[in-house]
PDB file of C-alpha atoms in Angstrom:
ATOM      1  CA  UNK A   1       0.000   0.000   0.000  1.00  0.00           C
ATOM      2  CA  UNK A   2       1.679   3.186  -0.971  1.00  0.00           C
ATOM      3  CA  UNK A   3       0.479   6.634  -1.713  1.00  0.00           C
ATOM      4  CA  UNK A   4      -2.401   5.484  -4.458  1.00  0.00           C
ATOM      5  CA  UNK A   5      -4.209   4.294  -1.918  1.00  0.00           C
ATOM      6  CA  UNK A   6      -4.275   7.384   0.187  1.00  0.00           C
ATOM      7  CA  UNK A   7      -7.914   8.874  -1.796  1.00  0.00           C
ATOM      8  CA  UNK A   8      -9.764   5.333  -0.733  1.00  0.00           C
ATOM      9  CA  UNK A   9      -8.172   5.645   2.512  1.00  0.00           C
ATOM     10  CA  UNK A  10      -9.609   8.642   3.031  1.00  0.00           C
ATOM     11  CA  UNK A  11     -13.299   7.800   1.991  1.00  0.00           C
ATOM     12  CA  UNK A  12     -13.190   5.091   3.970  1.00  0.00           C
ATOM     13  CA  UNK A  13     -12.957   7.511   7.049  1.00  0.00           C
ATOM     14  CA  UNK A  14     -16.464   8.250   6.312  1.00  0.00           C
ATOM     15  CA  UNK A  15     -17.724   4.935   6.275  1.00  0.00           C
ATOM     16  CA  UNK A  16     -21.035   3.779   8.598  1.00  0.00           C
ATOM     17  CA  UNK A  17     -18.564   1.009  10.247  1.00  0.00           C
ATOM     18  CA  UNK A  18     -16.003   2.429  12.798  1.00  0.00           C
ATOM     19  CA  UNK A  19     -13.955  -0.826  12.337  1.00  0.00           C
ATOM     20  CA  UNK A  20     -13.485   0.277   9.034  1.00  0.00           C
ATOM     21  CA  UNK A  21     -12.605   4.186   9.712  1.00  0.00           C
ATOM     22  CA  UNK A  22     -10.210   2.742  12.805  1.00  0.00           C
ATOM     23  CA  UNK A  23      -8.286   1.168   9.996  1.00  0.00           C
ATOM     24  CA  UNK A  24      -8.152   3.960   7.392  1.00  0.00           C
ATOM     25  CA  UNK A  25      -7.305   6.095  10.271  1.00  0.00           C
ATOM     26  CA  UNK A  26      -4.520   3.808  11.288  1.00  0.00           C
ATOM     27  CA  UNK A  27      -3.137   2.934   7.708  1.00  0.00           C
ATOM     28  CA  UNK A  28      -3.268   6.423   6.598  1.00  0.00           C
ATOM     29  CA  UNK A  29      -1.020   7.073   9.706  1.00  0.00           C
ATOM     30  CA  UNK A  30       1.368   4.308   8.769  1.00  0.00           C
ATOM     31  CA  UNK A  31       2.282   5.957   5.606  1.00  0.00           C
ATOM     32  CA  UNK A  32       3.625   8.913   7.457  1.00  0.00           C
ATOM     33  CA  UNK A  33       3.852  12.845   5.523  1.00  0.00           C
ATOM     34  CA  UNK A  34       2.382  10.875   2.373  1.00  0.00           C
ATOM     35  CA  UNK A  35      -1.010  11.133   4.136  1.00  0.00           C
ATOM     36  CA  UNK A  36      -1.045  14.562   4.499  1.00  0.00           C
ATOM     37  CA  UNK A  37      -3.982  15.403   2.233  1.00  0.00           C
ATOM     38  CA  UNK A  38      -5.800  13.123   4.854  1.00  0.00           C
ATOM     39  CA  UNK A  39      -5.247  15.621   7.506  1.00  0.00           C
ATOM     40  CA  UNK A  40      -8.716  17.431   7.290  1.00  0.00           C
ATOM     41  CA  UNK A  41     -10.764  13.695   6.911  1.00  0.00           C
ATOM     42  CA  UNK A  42      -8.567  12.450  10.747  1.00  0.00           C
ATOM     43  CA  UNK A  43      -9.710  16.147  12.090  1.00  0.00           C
ATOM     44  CA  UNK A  44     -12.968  15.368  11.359  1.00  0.00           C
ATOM     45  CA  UNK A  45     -12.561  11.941  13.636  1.00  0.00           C
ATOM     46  CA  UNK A  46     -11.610  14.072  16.161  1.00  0.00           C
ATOM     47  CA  UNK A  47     -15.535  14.988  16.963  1.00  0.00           C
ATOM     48  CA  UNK A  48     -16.495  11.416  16.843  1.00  0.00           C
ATOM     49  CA  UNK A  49     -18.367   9.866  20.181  1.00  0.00           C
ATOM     50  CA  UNK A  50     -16.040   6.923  19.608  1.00  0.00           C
ATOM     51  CA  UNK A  51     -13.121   7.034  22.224  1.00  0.00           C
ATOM     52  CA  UNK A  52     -10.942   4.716  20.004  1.00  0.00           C
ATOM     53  CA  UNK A  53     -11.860   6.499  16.921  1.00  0.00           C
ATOM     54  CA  UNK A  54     -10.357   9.811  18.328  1.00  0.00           C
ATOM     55  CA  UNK A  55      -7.056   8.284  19.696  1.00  0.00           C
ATOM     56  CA  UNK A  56      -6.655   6.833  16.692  1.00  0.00           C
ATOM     57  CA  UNK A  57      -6.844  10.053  14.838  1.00  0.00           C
ATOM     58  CA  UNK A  58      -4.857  11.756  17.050  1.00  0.00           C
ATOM     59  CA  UNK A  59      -1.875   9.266  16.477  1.00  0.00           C
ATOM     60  CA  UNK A  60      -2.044   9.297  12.704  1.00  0.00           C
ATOM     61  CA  UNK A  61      -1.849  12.700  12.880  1.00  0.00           C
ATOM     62  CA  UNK A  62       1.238  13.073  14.453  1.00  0.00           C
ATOM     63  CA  UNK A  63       2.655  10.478  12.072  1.00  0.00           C
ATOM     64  CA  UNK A  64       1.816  12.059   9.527  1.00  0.00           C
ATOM     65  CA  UNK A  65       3.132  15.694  11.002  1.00  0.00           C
ATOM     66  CA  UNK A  66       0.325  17.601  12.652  1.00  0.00           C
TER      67      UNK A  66
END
């Protein structure tokens, strides 16, 4: 998974499914300053009601250099 991946990363943060948004949120972190286009989509995570889905955020975001 590389950088072509990033725009269905990225939708898949607004999926109905937080299992599948915790793993967008986590992969997109993974690829580091690549993801930074993601940066506004992992904000957006940070209102969530889900506890896991905000930490999650919050750690891809400093991968990726927040």
């Amino acid at each position: 998974m590389g950088k072509p991946a990033i725009p269905y990363l990225i939708k898949g943060l607004d999926h109905e499914r937080g299992s599948v948004q915790y793993k967008c949120a986590k992969a997109l972190g993974q690829l580091g300053p690549a993801a930074k286009s993601a940066r506004p989509a992992l904000e957006k995570l940070l209102r969530s009601r889900n506890r896991d889905l905000v930490l999650v955020a919050k750690e891809s975001l400093e991968e990726i250099g927040h």
